[in-house]
Coordinates of C-alpha atoms (C1' of nucleotides) in Angstrom, one line a residue:
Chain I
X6 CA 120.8 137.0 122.0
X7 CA 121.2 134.3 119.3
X8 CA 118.1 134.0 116.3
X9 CA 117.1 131.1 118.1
X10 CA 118.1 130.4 121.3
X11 CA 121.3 127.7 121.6
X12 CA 120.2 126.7 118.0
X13 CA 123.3 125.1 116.4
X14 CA 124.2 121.5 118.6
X15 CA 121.4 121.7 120.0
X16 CA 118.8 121.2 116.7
X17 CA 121.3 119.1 115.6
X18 CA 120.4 117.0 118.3
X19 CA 116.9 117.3 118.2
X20 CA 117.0 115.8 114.6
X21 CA 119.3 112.5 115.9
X22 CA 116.9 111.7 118.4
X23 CA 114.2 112.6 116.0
X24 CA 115.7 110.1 113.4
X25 CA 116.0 107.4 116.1
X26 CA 112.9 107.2 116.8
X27 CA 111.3 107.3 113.4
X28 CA 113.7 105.4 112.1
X29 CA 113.2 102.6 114.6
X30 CA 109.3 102.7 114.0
X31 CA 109.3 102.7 110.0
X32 CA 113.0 101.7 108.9
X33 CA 115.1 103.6 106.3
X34 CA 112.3 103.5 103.3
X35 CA 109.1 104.4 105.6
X36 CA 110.5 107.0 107.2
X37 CA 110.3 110.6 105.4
X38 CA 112.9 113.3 106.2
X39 CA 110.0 115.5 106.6
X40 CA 107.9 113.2 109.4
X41 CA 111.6 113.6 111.2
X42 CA 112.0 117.3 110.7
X43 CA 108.4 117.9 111.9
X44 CA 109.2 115.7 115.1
X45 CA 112.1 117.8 115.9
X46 CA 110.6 121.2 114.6
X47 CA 113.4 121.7 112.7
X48 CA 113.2 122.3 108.7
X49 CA 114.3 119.7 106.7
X50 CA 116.3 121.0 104.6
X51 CA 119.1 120.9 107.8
X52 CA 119.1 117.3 107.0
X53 CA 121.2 117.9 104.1
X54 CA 123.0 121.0 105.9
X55 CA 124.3 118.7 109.0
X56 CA 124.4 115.2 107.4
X57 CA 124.6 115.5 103.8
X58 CA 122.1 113.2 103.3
X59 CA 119.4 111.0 104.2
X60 CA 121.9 108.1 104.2
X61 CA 124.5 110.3 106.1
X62 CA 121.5 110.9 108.6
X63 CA 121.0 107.3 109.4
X64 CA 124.6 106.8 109.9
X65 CA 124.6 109.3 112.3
X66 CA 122.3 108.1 114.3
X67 CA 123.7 104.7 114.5
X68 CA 126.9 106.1 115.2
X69 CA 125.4 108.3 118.2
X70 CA 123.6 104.8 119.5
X71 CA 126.7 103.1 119.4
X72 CA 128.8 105.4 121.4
X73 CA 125.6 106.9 123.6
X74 CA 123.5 104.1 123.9
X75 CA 122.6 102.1 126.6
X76 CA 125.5 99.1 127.0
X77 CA 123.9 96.2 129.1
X78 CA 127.1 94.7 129.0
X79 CA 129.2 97.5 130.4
X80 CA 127.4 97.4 134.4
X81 CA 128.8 93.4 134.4
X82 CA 131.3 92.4 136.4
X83 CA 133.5 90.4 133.7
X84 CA 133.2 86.5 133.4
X85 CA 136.0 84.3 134.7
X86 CA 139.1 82.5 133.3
X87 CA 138.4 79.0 132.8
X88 CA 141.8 78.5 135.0
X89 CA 140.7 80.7 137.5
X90 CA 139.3 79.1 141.0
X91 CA 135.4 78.3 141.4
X92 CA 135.4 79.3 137.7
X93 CA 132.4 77.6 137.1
X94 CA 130.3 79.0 140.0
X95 CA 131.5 82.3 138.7
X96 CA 130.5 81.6 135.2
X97 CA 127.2 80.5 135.7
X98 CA 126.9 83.5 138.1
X99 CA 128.1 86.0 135.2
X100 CA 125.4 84.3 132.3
X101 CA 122.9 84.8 134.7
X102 CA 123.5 88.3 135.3
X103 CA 123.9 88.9 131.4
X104 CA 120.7 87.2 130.1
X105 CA 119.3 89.3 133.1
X106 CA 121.1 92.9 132.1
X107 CA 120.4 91.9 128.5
X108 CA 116.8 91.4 128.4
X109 CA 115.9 94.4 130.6
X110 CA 118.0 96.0 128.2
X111 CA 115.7 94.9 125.5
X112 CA 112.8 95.8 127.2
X113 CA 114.0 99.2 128.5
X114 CA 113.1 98.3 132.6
X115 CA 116.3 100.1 133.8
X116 CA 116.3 103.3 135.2
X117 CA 116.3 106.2 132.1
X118 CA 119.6 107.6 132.7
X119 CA 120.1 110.3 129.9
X120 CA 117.8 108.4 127.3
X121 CA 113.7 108.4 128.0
X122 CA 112.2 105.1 127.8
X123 CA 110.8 106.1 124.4
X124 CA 114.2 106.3 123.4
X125 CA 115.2 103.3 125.1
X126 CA 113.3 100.8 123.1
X127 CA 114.0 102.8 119.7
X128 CA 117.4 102.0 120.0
X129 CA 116.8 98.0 119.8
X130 CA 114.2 98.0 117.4
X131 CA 116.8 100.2 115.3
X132 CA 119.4 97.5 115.7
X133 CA 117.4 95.2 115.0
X134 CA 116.7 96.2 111.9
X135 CA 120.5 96.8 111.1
X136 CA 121.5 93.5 112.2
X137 CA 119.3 91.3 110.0
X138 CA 120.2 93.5 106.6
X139 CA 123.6 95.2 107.6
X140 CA 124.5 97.5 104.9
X141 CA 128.3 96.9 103.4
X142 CA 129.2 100.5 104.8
X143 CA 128.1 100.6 108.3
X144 CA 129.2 96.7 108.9
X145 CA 132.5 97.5 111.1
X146 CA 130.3 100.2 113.2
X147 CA 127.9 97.2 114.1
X148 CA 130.8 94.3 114.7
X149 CA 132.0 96.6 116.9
X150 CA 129.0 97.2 119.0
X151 CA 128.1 93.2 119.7
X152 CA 131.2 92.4 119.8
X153 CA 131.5 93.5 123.8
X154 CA 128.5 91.2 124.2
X155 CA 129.7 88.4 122.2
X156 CA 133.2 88.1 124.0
X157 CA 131.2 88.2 127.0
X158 CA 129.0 85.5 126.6
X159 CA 132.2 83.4 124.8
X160 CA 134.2 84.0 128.4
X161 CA 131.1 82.4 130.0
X162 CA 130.7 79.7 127.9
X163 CA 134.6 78.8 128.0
X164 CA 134.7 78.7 131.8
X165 CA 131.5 76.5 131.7
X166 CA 132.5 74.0 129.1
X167 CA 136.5 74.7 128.6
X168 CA 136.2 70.8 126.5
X169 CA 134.2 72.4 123.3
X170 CA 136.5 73.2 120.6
X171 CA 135.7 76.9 118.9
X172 CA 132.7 75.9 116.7
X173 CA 131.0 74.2 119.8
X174 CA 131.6 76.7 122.4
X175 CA 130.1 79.5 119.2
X176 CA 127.1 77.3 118.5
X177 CA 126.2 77.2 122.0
X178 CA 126.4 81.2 122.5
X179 CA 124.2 81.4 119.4
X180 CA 121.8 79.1 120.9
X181 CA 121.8 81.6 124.3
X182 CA 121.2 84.6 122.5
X183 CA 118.6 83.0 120.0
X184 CA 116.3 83.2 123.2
X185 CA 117.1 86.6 124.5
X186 CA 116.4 88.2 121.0
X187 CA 113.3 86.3 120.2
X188 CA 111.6 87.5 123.3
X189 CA 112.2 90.7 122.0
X190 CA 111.9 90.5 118.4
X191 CA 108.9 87.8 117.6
X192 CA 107.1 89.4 121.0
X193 CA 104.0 90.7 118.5
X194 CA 103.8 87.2 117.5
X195 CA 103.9 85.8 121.1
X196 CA 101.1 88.2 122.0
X197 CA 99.3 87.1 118.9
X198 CA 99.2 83.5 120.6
X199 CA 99.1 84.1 124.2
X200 CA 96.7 86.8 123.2
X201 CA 98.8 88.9 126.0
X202 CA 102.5 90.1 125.5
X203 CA 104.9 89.5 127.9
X204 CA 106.2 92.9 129.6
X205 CA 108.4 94.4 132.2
X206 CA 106.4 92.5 134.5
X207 CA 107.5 89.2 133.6
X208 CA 111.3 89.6 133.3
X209 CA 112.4 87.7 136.1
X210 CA 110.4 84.6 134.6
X211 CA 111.7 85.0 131.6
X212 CA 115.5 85.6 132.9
X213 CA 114.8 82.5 134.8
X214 CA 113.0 80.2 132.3
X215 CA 116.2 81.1 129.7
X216 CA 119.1 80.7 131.9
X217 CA 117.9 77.2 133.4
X218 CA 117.2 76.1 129.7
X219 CA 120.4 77.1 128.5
X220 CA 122.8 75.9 131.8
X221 CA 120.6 72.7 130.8
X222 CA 121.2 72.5 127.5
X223 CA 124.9 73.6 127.7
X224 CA 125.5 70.1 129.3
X225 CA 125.2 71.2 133.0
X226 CA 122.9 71.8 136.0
X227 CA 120.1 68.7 137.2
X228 CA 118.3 66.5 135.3
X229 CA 115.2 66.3 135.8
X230 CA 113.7 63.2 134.1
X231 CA 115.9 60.6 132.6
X232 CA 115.2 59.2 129.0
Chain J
X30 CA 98.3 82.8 67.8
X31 CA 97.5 85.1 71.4
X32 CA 100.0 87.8 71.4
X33 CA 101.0 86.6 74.1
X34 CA 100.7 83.0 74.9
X35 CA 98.3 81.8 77.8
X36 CA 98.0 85.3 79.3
X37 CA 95.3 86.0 81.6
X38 CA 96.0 83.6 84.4
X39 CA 99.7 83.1 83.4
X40 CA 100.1 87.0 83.5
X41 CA 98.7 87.4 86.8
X42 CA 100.9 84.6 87.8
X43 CA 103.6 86.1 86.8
X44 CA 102.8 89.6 88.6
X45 CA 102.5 87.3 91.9
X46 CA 105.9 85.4 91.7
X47 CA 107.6 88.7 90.8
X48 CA 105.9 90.3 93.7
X49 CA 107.2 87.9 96.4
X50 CA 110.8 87.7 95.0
X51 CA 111.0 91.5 95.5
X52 CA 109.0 92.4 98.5
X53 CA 110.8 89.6 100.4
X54 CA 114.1 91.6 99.4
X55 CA 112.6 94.9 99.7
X56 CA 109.7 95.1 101.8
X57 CA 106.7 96.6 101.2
X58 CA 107.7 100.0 101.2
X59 CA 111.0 99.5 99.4
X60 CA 109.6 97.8 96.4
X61 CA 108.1 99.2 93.5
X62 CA 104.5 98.2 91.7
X63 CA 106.7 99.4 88.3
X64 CA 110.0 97.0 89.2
X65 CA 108.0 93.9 90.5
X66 CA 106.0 94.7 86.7
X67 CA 109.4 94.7 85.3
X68 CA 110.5 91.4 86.6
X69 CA 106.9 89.6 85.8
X70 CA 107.5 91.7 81.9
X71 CA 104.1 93.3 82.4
X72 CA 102.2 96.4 82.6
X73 CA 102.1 97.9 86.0
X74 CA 98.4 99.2 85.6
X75 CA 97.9 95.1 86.0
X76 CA 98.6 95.6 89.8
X77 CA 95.4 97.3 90.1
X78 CA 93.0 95.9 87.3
X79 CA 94.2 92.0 89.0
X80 CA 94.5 93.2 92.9
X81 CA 93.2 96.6 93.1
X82 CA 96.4 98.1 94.7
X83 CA 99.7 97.4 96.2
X84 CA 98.6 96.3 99.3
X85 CA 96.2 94.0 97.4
X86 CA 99.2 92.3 95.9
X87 CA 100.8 91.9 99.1
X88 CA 97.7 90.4 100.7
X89 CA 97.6 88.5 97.7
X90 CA 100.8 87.3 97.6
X91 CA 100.6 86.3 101.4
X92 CA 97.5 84.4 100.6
X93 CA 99.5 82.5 98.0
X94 CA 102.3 81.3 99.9
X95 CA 99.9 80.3 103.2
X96 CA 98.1 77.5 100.6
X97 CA 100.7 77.0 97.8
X98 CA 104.0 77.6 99.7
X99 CA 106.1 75.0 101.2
X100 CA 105.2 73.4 104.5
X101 CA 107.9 72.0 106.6
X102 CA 105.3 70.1 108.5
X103 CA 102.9 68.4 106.4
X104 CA 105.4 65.8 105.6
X105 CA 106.0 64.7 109.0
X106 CA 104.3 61.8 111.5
X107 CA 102.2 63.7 114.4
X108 CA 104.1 63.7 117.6
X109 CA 102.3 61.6 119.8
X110 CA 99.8 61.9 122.6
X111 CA 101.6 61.9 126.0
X112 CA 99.5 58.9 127.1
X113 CA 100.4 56.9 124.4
X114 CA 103.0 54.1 124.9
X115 CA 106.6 54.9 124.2
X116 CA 105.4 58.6 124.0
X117 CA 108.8 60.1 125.3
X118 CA 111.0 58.1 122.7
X119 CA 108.7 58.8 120.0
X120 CA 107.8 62.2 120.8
X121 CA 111.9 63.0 120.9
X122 CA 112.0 61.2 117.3
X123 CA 109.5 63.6 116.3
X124 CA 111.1 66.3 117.4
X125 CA 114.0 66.0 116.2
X126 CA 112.7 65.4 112.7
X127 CA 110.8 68.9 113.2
X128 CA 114.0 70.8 113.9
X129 CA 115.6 69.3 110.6
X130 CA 112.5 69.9 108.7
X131 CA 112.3 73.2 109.6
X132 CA 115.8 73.6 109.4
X133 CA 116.0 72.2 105.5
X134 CA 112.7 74.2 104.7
X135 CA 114.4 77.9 105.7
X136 CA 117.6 77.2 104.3
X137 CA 115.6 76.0 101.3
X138 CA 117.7 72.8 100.7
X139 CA 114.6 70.5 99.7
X140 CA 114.1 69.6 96.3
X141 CA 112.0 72.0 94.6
X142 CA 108.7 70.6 93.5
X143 CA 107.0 74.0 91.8
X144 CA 109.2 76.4 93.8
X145 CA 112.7 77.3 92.6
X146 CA 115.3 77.8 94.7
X147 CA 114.7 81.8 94.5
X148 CA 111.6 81.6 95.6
X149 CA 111.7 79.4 98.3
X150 CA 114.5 81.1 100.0
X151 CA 112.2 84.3 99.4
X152 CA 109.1 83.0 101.2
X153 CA 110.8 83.3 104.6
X154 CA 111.9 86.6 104.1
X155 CA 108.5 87.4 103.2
X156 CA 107.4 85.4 106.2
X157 CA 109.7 86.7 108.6
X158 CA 108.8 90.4 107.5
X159 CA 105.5 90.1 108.3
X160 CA 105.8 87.8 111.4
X161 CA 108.0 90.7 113.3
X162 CA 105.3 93.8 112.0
X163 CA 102.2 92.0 111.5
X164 CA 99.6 94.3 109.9
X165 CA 96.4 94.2 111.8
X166 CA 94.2 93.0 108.7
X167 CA 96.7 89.9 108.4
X168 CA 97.3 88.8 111.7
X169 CA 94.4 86.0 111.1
X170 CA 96.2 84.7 108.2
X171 CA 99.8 85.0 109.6
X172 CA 98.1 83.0 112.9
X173 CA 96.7 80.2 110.6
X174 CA 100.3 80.2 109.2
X175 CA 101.8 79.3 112.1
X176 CA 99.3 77.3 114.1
X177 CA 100.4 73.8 113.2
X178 CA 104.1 75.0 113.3
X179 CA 103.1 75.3 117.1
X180 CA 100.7 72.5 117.4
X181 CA 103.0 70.5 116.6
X182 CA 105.9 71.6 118.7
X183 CA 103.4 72.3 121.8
X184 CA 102.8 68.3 121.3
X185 CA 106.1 67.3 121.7
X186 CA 106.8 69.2 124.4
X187 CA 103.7 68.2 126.0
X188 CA 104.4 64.6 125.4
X189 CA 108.4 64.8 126.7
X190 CA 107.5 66.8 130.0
X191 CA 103.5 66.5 131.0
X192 CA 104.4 67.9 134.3
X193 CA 105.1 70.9 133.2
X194 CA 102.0 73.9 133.2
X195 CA 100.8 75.4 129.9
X196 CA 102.9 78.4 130.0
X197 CA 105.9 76.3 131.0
X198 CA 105.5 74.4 128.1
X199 CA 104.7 77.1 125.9
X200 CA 108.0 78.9 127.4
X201 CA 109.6 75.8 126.2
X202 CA 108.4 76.1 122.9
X203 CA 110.1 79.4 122.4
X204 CA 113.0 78.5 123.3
X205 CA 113.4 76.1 120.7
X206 CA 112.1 78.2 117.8
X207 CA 114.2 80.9 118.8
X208 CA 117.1 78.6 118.0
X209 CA 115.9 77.4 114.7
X210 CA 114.6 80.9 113.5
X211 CA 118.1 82.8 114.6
X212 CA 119.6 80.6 112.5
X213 CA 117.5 82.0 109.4
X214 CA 117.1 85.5 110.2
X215 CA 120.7 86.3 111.8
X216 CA 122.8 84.6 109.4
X217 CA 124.2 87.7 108.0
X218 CA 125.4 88.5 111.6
X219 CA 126.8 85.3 112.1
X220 CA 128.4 85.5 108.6
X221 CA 130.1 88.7 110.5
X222 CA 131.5 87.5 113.5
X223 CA 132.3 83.8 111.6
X224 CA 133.8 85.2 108.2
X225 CA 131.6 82.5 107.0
X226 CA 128.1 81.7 106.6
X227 CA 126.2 78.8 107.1
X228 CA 124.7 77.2 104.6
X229 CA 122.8 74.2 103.5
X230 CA 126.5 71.9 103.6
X231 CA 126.1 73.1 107.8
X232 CA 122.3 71.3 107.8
X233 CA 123.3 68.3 110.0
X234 CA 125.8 69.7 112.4
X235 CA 123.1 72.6 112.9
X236 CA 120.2 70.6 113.7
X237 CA 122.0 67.9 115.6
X238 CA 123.2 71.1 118.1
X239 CA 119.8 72.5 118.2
X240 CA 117.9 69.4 118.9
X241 CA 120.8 68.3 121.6
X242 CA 120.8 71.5 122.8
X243 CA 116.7 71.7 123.6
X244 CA 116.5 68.1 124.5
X245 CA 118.7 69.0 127.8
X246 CA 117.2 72.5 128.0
X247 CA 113.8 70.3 128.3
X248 CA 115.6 68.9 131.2
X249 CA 116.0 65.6 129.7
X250 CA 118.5 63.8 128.1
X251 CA 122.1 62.8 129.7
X252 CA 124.4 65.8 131.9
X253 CA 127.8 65.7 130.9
X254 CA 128.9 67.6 133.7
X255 CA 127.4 68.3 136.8
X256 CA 127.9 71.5 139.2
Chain S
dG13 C1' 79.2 92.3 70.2
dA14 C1' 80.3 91.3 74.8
dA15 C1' 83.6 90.0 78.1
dC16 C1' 88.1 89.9 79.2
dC17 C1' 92.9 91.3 78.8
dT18 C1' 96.8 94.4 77.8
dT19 C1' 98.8 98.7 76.7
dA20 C1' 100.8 103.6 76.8
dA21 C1' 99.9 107.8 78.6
dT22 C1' 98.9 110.4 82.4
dC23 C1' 97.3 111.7 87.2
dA24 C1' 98.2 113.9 91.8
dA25 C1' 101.1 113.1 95.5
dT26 C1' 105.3 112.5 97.8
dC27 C1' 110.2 111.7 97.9
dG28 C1' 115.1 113.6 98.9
dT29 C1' 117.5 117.4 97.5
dT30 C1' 118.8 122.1 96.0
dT31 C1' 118.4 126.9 96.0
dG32 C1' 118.4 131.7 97.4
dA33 C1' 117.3 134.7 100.9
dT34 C1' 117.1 136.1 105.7
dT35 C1' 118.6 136.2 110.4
dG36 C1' 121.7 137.7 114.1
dA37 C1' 126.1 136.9 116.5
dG38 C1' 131.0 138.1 116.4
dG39 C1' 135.3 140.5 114.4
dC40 C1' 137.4 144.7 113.1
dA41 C1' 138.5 149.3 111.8
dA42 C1' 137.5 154.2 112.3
Chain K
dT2 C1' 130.1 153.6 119.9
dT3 C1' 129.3 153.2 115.1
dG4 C1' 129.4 151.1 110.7
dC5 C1' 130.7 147.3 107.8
dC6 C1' 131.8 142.7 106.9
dT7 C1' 131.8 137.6 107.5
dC8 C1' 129.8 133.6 108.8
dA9 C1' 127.0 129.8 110.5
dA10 C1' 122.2 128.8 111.1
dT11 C1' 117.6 128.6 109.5
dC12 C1' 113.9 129.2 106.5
dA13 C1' 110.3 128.8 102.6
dA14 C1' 110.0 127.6 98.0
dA15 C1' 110.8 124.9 94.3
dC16 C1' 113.5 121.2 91.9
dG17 C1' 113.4 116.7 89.3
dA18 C1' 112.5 112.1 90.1
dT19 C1' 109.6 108.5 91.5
dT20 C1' 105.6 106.8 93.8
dG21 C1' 100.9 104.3 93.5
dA22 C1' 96.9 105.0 91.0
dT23 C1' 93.8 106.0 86.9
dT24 C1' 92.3 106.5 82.3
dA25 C1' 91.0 105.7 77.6
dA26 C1' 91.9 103.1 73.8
dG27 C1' 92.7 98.9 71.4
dG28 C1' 93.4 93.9 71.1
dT29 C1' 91.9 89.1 71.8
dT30 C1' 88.7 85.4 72.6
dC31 C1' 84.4 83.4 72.7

DNA sequence: GAACCTTAATCAATCGTTTGATTGAGGCAA
DNA sequence: TTGCCTCAATCAAACGATTGATTAAGGTTC
């Protein structure tokens, strides 16, 4: 028999997911290496034993998100080619489905597959912190990891309006995902006006409400009122 | 001669300028009482003796930008009511001044009347710090903060589509500051996937898309294409 | 002298990190 | 099998640095 049983990958483990999710809750700075030792009932000093370092901690992490983490982009079929027949049938099909896969991504409604739902919404609230202040050293991990959902929503865009140059066809994806992320990000402050927070409950209203504004605002889809 | 001239209320000034430069880089629990002392060249027992603690300063600080800071609103003509005559061409006048005002106030471009530069830009970060983690004690302030922001965007909306309900309208509403904020707090991303930044040069192409943009998301406004 | 302001020195607590010791599994020779 | 060694894994304890907070003393102004 080992000291402790399967000890080795496995507390290694334990403190990842440990980190995620204090990291997600307090960031870098709030979170102590003891607080995530504790959580994993681990000592801390294996911190320093397996990842060198705090820092080298937190990059771990990131790391394992990026190659474990859920990918609402993956389960898509891919958008069309602005050549290719009933393109733009396809393509609003396709945005639909992403601002769909997206925001239950967001809000962790999909089935748990290998992570809990705990973990599920750790892993945005932990990107979301990385994405706003990217550290110089962990920038190439994090291009690569919205890059799949930016190319995807570029395809979409392309098919829909092939007649924007670059800048246009970029403004307007930035415009699409402005919407998905705020329902996410500013939902405290939502809830602090609507004095109730918008949940799992109301994705397909909020799928629907963004998608119509933005095949509306990308130039397409009914008017409803002239000016 | 004072040892050191016009103290007292200069000093505690000082502590409070210094105090929103670095918490809006660092946070709350990244910054120091003895570096934000540092940068105001005083004593860091003068946190205490003039706030009674760190979190004092904070609140403090908050309290100072909600009645001294800049306000992108103030300056502007009140949408008007949707029975009013003209309402719809005025009300889309009005918003499309708030999208610029905004705009100009986050990316600090306006000339600086007692802010500098610095701190303006720093106020946001500040703002957008606590809007995404509001602490419980400062949710009444941060509310107050906001309000007219949403006043005065819930009028516009109100007066360009009456028909819709109040959460349609509200739904609306979000849409629209999610574009303007994503702008703000996602620039380093977009700096990533651009090689460039926006800056204050990009103010008129951005809030000429963002305005066009949510003018036919609100389902007015001419379709270039249709399905 | 009373009220206010400023200072250096110091407090206990916590931080990330380092250390040295202990555990038991696995390899190898006798 | 027995005895010895190596090695990764884990632990409690302590490190120096830094944190926010407190104190006592002195200075300035009225």
């Amino acid at each position: 028999m080992k000291p402790f049983p399967d000890s080795s990958q496995d507390t290694r483990q334990r403190l990842l997911e440990a980190a995620i999710l204090v990291f997600a809750e307090k960031g870098f700075d709030g979170a102590g290496i003891r607080e995530i030792a504790l959580k994993a009932k681990a000592n801390s000093a294996l911190v320093q034993y397996y990842f060198g370092s705090k820092e080298g901690l937190y990059t771990a992490a990131l790391k394992f998100l990026f190659e474990q983490g859920p990918d609402a982009v993956g389960g898509l079929t891919p958008p069309p080619a602005p050549d290719e027949p009933e393109a733009r049938s396809k393509a609003l099909a396709s945005l639909r489905n992403y601002v769909r896969a997206f925001l239950e991504d967001l809000f962790a409604c999909r089935d748990p597959e290998q992570f809990s739902r705990e973990m599920h919404s750790a892993v945005h609230l932990f990107w979301t912190r990385e994405m706003m202040e990217p550290a110089p050293e962990r920038v190439d991990m994090i291009r690569a990891h919205i890059q799949p959902h930016v190319d995807y929503l570029n395809a979409c865009i392309r098919a829909l309006r092939p007649d924007l140059d670059e800048e246009g066809q970029f403004l307007m994806g930035c415009s699409i995902h402005a919407q998905i992320m705020f329902f996410h990000r500013d939902m405290a402050m939502i809830a602090l006006l609507r004095s109730e927070a918008y949940g799992a409950r109301d994705m397909d209203r909020l799928a629907t409400h963004i998608t119509d504004f933005s095949i509306r605002g990308l130039g397409l889809g009914s008017t409803l009122q002239g000016v």
